[in-house]
Short mmCIF file of C-alpha atoms and ligand atoms in Angstrom, two decimals:
data_model
loop_
_atom_site.label_atom_id
_atom_site.label_comp_id
_atom_site.label_asym_id
_atom_site.label_seq_id
_atom_site.Cartn_x
_atom_site.Cartn_y
_atom_site.Cartn_z
CA MET A 1 -10.61 32.40 2.35
CA GLY A 2 -13.95 31.49 3.94
CA GLN A 3 -15.11 32.84 7.27
CA GLY A 4 -11.50 33.03 8.51
CA SER A 5 -11.96 32.12 12.16
CA GLY A 6 -13.02 29.12 14.15
CA GLN A 7 -12.03 26.47 16.61
CA ILE A 8 -11.30 22.81 16.22
CA THR A 9 -10.40 19.99 18.65
CA LEU A 10 -8.38 17.00 17.53
CA ARG A 11 -7.12 13.81 19.11
CA ALA A 12 -4.06 11.97 17.80
CA PRO A 13 -2.44 8.89 19.32
CA SER A 14 1.19 7.94 19.65
CA ASN A 15 2.60 4.99 17.70
CA ILE A 16 5.24 2.35 18.23
CA ALA A 17 7.50 1.37 15.33
CA PHE A 18 7.98 -2.33 14.58
CA VAL A 19 10.56 -1.51 11.87
CA LYS A 20 12.39 1.61 13.03
CA TYR A 21 12.89 4.86 11.18
CA TRP A 22 16.45 5.88 12.04
CA GLY A 23 18.27 8.45 9.95
CA LYS A 24 16.85 11.10 7.69
CA THR A 25 17.72 13.08 4.63
CA GLY A 26 16.53 16.29 2.92
CA ARG A 27 13.30 17.69 4.27
CA GLN A 28 12.56 15.02 6.87
CA TYR A 29 12.62 12.10 4.46
CA PRO A 30 13.49 8.73 6.01
CA ILE A 31 16.58 6.81 4.85
CA ASN A 32 14.67 3.54 5.27
CA PRO A 33 11.06 2.34 5.26
CA SER A 34 9.34 1.89 8.63
CA LEU A 35 6.22 0.13 9.86
CA SER A 36 4.33 0.94 13.03
CA MET A 37 1.30 0.18 15.14
CA THR A 38 -0.84 3.15 16.06
CA LEU A 39 -1.82 3.20 19.72
CA SER A 40 -5.22 3.92 21.13
CA HIS A 41 -5.01 5.32 24.68
CA CYS A 42 -1.67 7.18 24.63
CA ALA A 43 -2.79 10.28 22.78
CA SER A 44 -2.62 14.06 22.57
CA THR A 45 -5.74 16.18 22.50
CA CYS A 46 -5.29 19.57 20.98
CA ARG A 47 -7.65 22.53 20.66
CA ILE A 48 -6.74 25.04 17.98
CA ALA A 49 -8.48 28.42 17.84
CA TYR A 50 -7.71 30.38 14.69
CA GLN A 51 -8.52 33.88 13.55
CA ARG A 52 -7.36 36.41 11.02
CA ARG A 53 -4.01 37.82 11.97
CA ALA A 54 -3.28 41.45 12.58
CA GLY A 55 0.50 41.23 13.03
CA GLY A 56 2.53 39.01 15.39
CA PRO A 57 3.64 35.42 14.83
CA ILE A 58 1.40 32.61 13.49
CA LEU A 59 1.39 30.95 16.90
CA ALA A 60 -0.09 33.38 19.40
CA SER A 61 0.07 30.99 22.35
CA TYR A 62 0.79 27.38 23.20
CA VAL A 63 -0.60 26.07 26.44
CA PHE A 64 0.44 22.57 27.47
CA GLU A 65 -1.66 20.97 30.22
CA GLY A 66 -2.90 24.29 31.47
CA THR A 67 0.45 26.11 31.51
CA GLN A 68 2.08 28.35 28.94
CA ASN A 69 5.07 26.29 27.79
CA GLN A 70 7.87 28.35 26.30
CA SER A 71 10.04 25.56 24.91
CA PHE A 72 7.10 23.77 23.22
CA GLN A 73 5.84 27.14 22.00
CA SER A 74 9.07 27.97 20.22
CA ARG A 75 9.31 24.49 18.64
CA VAL A 76 5.71 24.59 17.39
CA SER A 77 6.06 28.21 16.32
CA HIS A 78 9.16 27.38 14.28
CA TYR A 79 7.32 24.40 12.80
CA LEU A 80 4.29 26.45 11.72
CA GLU A 81 6.53 29.09 10.13
CA SER A 82 8.39 26.31 8.30
CA ILE A 83 5.27 24.94 6.57
CA THR A 84 3.95 28.23 5.16
CA ASP A 85 5.27 27.28 1.69
CA ILE A 86 2.82 24.34 1.74
CA CYS A 87 0.13 26.14 3.74
CA PRO A 88 0.38 29.83 2.72
CA PHE A 89 -3.00 30.50 4.38
CA LEU A 90 -1.18 30.30 7.73
CA ASN A 91 0.41 33.66 6.88
CA ASP A 92 -3.04 35.21 7.37
CA LEU A 93 -3.91 33.39 10.58
CA SER A 94 -3.13 33.56 14.26
CA LEU A 95 -3.40 30.25 16.14
CA SER A 96 -3.83 29.60 19.85
CA ILE A 97 -3.14 25.99 20.76
CA ASP A 98 -4.10 24.18 23.94
CA SER A 99 -2.71 20.67 24.20
CA GLU A 100 -2.73 17.83 26.68
CA ASN A 101 -1.60 14.21 26.80
CA SER A 102 -3.54 11.24 28.13
CA PHE A 103 -0.28 9.81 29.48
CA PRO A 104 1.93 11.44 32.10
CA HIS A 105 4.28 13.99 30.53
CA SER A 106 7.23 12.70 32.53
CA ALA A 107 6.60 9.05 31.67
CA GLY A 108 9.46 8.92 29.18
CA ILE A 109 7.00 8.14 26.37
CA ALA A 110 7.71 10.07 23.19
CA SER A 111 4.97 12.62 22.89
CA SER A 112 6.21 14.42 19.79
CA ALA A 113 4.51 11.89 17.49
CA SER A 114 1.06 12.39 18.98
CA ALA A 115 1.48 16.15 19.52
CA PHE A 116 2.65 16.88 15.96
CA ALA A 117 0.09 14.50 14.47
CA ALA A 118 -2.66 16.41 16.31
CA ILE A 119 -1.36 19.84 15.25
CA ALA A 120 -0.79 18.75 11.64
CA TYR A 121 -4.22 17.14 11.48
CA GLY A 122 -5.67 20.39 12.78
CA VAL A 123 -3.85 22.51 10.20
CA ALA A 124 -4.96 20.19 7.39
CA GLN A 125 -8.54 20.30 8.68
CA ILE A 126 -8.53 24.10 8.88
CA LYS A 127 -7.35 24.13 5.26
CA VAL A 128 -10.38 22.02 4.32
CA GLU A 129 -12.74 24.20 6.40
CA LEU A 130 -11.44 27.31 4.66
CA GLY A 131 -12.26 25.70 1.33
CA LEU A 132 -8.59 25.52 0.32
CA ALA A 133 -8.21 21.75 0.15
CA ASP A 134 -10.26 18.73 -0.76
CA ALA A 135 -11.42 16.59 2.19
CA ALA A 136 -10.49 13.47 0.23
CA ASP A 137 -6.78 14.44 0.32
CA MET A 138 -6.90 15.24 4.01
CA PRO A 139 -5.21 12.13 5.59
CA ARG A 140 -2.31 12.21 3.14
CA HIS A 141 -1.89 15.93 3.52
CA ALA A 142 -2.07 15.71 7.32
CA SER A 143 0.55 12.96 7.30
CA THR A 144 2.87 15.04 5.09
CA LEU A 145 2.51 18.00 7.46
CA ALA A 146 3.00 15.76 10.52
CA ARG A 147 6.19 14.34 8.98
CA LEU A 148 7.64 17.84 8.81
CA GLY A 149 7.06 18.29 12.56
CA SER A 150 8.42 14.92 13.69
CA GLY A 151 9.08 12.08 11.24
CA SER A 152 7.35 9.38 13.24
CA ALA A 153 4.26 11.63 13.64
CA ALA A 154 3.47 10.95 9.96
CA ARG A 155 2.44 7.44 11.00
CA SER A 156 0.02 8.56 13.76
CA ILE A 157 -2.54 9.91 11.30
CA GLY A 158 -4.09 6.53 10.48
CA GLY A 159 -4.04 2.99 11.81
CA PRO A 160 -3.92 0.33 13.06
CA TYR A 161 -0.74 -0.31 11.03
CA MET A 162 1.08 2.32 9.01
CA ILE A 163 4.01 2.23 6.64
CA TRP A 164 6.20 5.16 5.73
CA GLY A 165 9.14 5.39 3.34
CA GLN A 166 9.84 3.89 -0.02
CA ASP A 167 10.43 0.14 0.13
CA GLU A 168 11.55 -2.32 -2.52
CA GLY A 169 8.02 -3.68 -2.98
CA GLY A 170 6.63 -0.20 -3.70
CA GLU A 171 4.13 -0.28 -0.81
CA GLY A 172 5.25 2.91 0.93
CA VAL A 173 6.24 6.44 -0.09
CA ASP A 174 8.58 8.99 1.48
CA ASP A 175 6.22 11.96 1.59
CA TYR A 176 3.56 10.54 3.90
CA ALA A 177 2.56 7.37 5.71
CA VAL A 178 -0.15 5.08 4.39
CA GLN A 179 -2.20 2.41 6.03
CA LEU A 180 -0.94 -1.12 5.69
CA PRO A 181 -3.75 -3.02 4.01
CA ALA A 182 -4.81 -6.59 4.64
CA VAL A 183 -2.98 -8.11 7.56
CA HIS A 184 -3.83 -11.55 8.95
CA SER A 185 -6.83 -11.59 11.32
CA SER A 186 -4.56 -12.56 14.25
CA PHE A 187 -3.18 -9.00 13.99
CA ASP A 188 -6.63 -7.42 14.25
CA THR A 189 -6.54 -6.90 18.00
CA VAL A 190 -3.01 -6.44 19.26
CA LYS A 191 -1.93 -5.04 22.61
CA ASP A 192 1.10 -3.07 23.75
CA ALA A 193 2.09 -3.14 27.44
CA ILE A 194 4.46 -0.23 27.98
CA LEU A 195 6.78 -0.91 30.90
CA LEU A 196 8.05 2.37 32.29
CA ILE A 197 11.61 1.49 33.26
CA ASP A 198 12.81 5.05 33.69
CA LYS A 199 10.52 8.03 33.43
CA LYS A 200 13.10 10.76 33.08
CA GLN A 201 13.58 12.68 29.83
CA LYS A 202 16.18 10.99 27.64
CA ASP A 203 19.72 12.45 27.54
CA VAL A 204 20.12 12.41 23.75
CA SER A 205 17.24 13.55 21.55
CA SER A 206 16.08 11.59 18.51
CA SER A 207 17.09 14.46 16.21
CA VAL A 208 20.67 14.14 17.43
CA GLY A 209 20.44 10.36 16.93
CA HIS A 210 19.13 10.76 13.37
CA GLY A 211 21.99 13.18 12.70
CA LEU A 212 24.57 10.65 13.92
CA MET A 213 23.42 8.19 11.23
CA GLU A 214 24.90 10.63 8.69
CA GLY A 215 28.50 9.38 8.83
CA HIS A 216 27.72 6.17 10.71
CA VAL A 217 30.05 3.28 9.96
CA TYR A 218 27.04 0.91 9.69
CA ARG A 219 24.74 3.29 7.79
CA ASP A 220 24.52 1.34 4.53
CA ALA A 221 24.23 -2.00 6.31
CA ARG A 222 21.45 -0.59 8.49
CA ILE A 223 19.50 0.63 5.44
CA GLN A 224 19.84 -2.79 3.86
CA GLN A 225 18.81 -4.54 7.08
CA ALA A 226 15.78 -2.28 7.62
CA ASN A 227 14.58 -2.99 4.07
CA ALA A 228 14.96 -6.74 4.53
CA ASN A 229 13.23 -6.58 7.93
CA PHE A 230 10.42 -4.47 6.47
CA ASN A 231 9.71 -7.09 3.77
CA ALA A 232 9.93 -10.01 6.17
CA LEU A 233 7.78 -8.36 8.83
CA LEU A 234 5.15 -7.45 6.27
CA ALA A 235 5.04 -11.06 5.06
CA ALA A 236 4.80 -12.37 8.64
CA MET A 237 1.91 -9.99 9.43
CA ARG A 238 0.08 -11.03 6.30
CA HIS A 239 0.48 -14.73 6.99
CA GLY A 240 -0.26 -14.52 10.72
CA ASP A 241 3.23 -15.84 11.47
CA TRP A 242 3.73 -14.57 15.05
CA ASP A 243 7.05 -16.39 15.52
CA GLY A 244 8.53 -14.79 12.41
CA PHE A 245 7.04 -11.44 13.38
CA GLY A 246 8.51 -11.60 16.89
CA LEU A 247 11.97 -12.54 15.70
CA ILE A 248 12.17 -9.44 13.51
CA LEU A 249 10.43 -7.16 16.01
CA GLU A 250 13.05 -7.85 18.66
CA ALA A 251 15.98 -7.71 16.22
CA GLU A 252 14.79 -4.28 15.00
CA ALA A 253 14.61 -2.89 18.53
CA LEU A 254 18.11 -4.10 19.34
CA SER A 255 19.45 -2.82 16.04
CA LEU A 256 18.12 0.68 16.77
CA HIS A 257 19.99 0.68 20.07
CA ALA A 258 23.06 -0.89 18.46
CA MET A 259 23.16 2.11 16.10
CA MET A 260 23.23 4.43 19.12
CA MET A 261 25.93 2.41 20.87
CA THR A 262 28.14 2.40 17.77
CA SER A 263 27.70 5.99 16.59
CA THR A 264 30.36 8.66 17.06
CA PRO A 265 30.02 9.77 19.78
CA SER A 266 28.38 6.63 21.12
CA TYR A 267 25.59 6.68 23.66
CA MET A 268 23.23 4.32 25.40
CA LEU A 269 19.60 4.82 26.36
CA LEU A 270 18.91 1.34 27.76
CA ALA A 271 18.95 0.82 31.51
CA PRO A 272 19.90 -2.32 33.48
CA ASN A 273 16.22 -3.11 34.05
CA SER A 274 15.50 -2.85 30.30
CA LEU A 275 17.85 -5.83 29.80
CA LYS A 276 16.32 -7.74 32.70
CA VAL A 277 12.82 -7.34 31.21
CA MET A 278 14.03 -8.62 27.83
CA GLN A 279 15.64 -11.67 29.46
CA ARG A 280 12.55 -12.49 31.51
CA VAL A 281 10.29 -12.14 28.46
CA LYS A 282 12.45 -14.53 26.43
CA GLN A 283 12.48 -17.03 29.25
CA PHE A 284 8.71 -16.79 29.76
CA ARG A 285 8.22 -17.35 26.05
CA GLN A 286 10.44 -20.41 26.07
CA GLU A 287 8.56 -21.89 29.00
CA THR A 288 5.02 -21.13 27.84
CA GLN A 289 5.27 -20.76 24.05
CA LEU A 290 3.01 -17.71 24.41
CA PRO A 291 3.46 -15.02 21.72
CA VAL A 292 4.80 -12.01 23.61
CA TYR A 293 7.66 -10.01 22.12
CA PHE A 294 9.49 -6.82 23.03
CA THR A 295 10.25 -3.70 21.10
CA ILE A 296 11.91 -0.49 22.29
CA ASP A 297 11.65 3.12 21.24
CA ALA A 298 14.47 5.64 21.66
CA GLY A 299 14.60 5.24 25.44
CA PRO A 300 14.83 2.63 28.21
CA ASN A 301 11.11 1.70 28.31
CA ILE A 302 10.05 -1.66 26.94
CA HIS A 303 6.93 -2.25 24.84
CA LEU A 304 5.52 -5.77 24.90
CA ILE A 305 3.46 -6.71 21.87
CA TYR A 306 0.99 -9.62 21.99
CA PRO A 307 -2.38 -10.68 20.58
CA ALA A 308 -5.41 -9.66 22.66
CA GLN A 309 -6.61 -13.29 22.61
CA GLN A 310 -3.66 -14.27 24.83
CA ALA A 311 -3.83 -11.17 27.04
CA GLN A 312 -4.97 -12.85 30.23
CA ALA A 313 -1.96 -15.14 30.75
CA ILE A 314 0.53 -12.60 29.41
CA GLU A 315 -0.75 -9.74 31.56
CA ALA A 316 -0.72 -11.98 34.64
CA PHE A 317 2.98 -12.66 33.93
CA ILE A 318 3.68 -8.93 33.41
CA THR A 319 2.05 -8.04 36.72
CA SER A 320 3.74 -10.78 38.71
CA ASP A 321 7.19 -10.86 37.09
CA LEU A 322 7.92 -7.55 35.41
CA THR A 323 6.36 -4.59 37.21
CA ASP A 324 9.00 -4.86 39.96
CA LEU A 325 11.51 -3.76 37.28
CA CYS A 326 9.46 -0.66 36.40
CA GLN A 327 9.92 2.74 38.03
CA ASP A 328 7.24 3.04 40.72
CA GLY A 329 5.86 -0.25 39.37
CA GLN A 330 4.28 1.70 36.53
CA MET A 331 3.08 0.39 33.18
CA ILE A 332 0.46 1.38 30.64
CA ILE A 333 -1.58 -1.15 28.71
CA ASP A 334 -2.50 0.10 25.28
CA GLU A 335 -3.74 -1.47 22.06
CA ALA A 336 -3.85 -0.93 18.31
CA GLY A 337 -5.95 2.08 17.33
CA LYS A 338 -7.23 3.98 14.34
CA GLY A 339 -5.27 7.24 14.28
CA ALA A 340 -6.07 10.94 14.41
CA HIS A 341 -9.60 12.35 14.29
CA VAL A 342 -11.58 15.51 14.82
CA ILE A 343 -13.45 15.56 18.13
CA ALA A 344 -15.32 18.83 17.71
O1 PMV B 1 9.99 11.17 14.95
P1 PMV B 1 11.35 11.34 15.47
O2 PMV B 1 12.16 12.25 14.60
O3 PMV B 1 11.35 11.72 16.92
O4 PMV B 1 12.12 9.93 15.37
C1 PMV B 1 11.80 8.87 16.21
C2 PMV B 1 12.35 7.59 15.67
C3 PMV B 1 12.05 6.37 16.54
O5 PMV B 1 10.99 6.63 17.41
C4 PMV B 1 13.26 6.00 17.38
C5 PMV B 1 11.72 5.18 15.66
C6 PMV B 1 10.41 5.26 14.93
O6 PMV B 1 10.35 4.82 13.79
O7 PMV B 1 9.41 5.74 15.52
#
């Protein structure tokens, strides 16, 4: 081991899946391929100080937005202990982590993707700094480590578009996410308006949801559908076919929620205003022919995806017709970004 102590600051964004990862197997492997857009502004910044350990756990402290956070600390601590087979050098280190999000913690936006991507990127970077790994392998290694913290975090390492999970065309792999090469230029600058319908923490966690896919009556059909949607979405993004893209984007979002509504036990994360937003968006699209489409994560908030070139008219519609359906009128406008990086 090199010097054995140091400090590193990382920033990792969140991401929104276009084709959803839902259901896992083995050591956090996905049961279907997924495709996502990495965000730019919604991000976690994480400072990791490391030194040689003289007893105690790997994670000495975890401070979230200035306060010691016990529940995050135990999750991250458990995570770090769980990756020592891949990163044995952690057995000799003590880490103190300070983390904060650029978006409000209680906004109902999944923060595990950005938080775990930042931590994993930090661990992979420390490995390089200690001379234990090659810098060229770093993004793949960071994505593998991020996957083990939270599956979707694997896709926050790079950007603007990432694929994760083995697909029929052999583009993706299960271990880590890779960048989607060569999309049509109309997908170069894409925006995501996140409408905050309900900012409270969701009632059912994603890990419980993934678990319910295990004996789900539609499991095999969902895997088949996700594969078909993955291929079709990829083709649409390569050809610049926004209509085809939007059709699949929206079907994927509804399918994710259909899986929740038809699992045993069933549950629902959508709220009445989530449905109203979807209806208004469809109607606006019919009237104007403008390319704005919704997708939804595991919660009631709605993400609207549209090309930056059309932002003016679409954002005017969002402000005038949709923010009244948001809690406290709140929304966040984000855009496609490049993924995790070292700040200092
Ligand atoms: O990363 P996890 O285990 O929290 O799973 C999240 C899965 C979804 O966000 C619902 C979909 C996705 O592909 O990001």
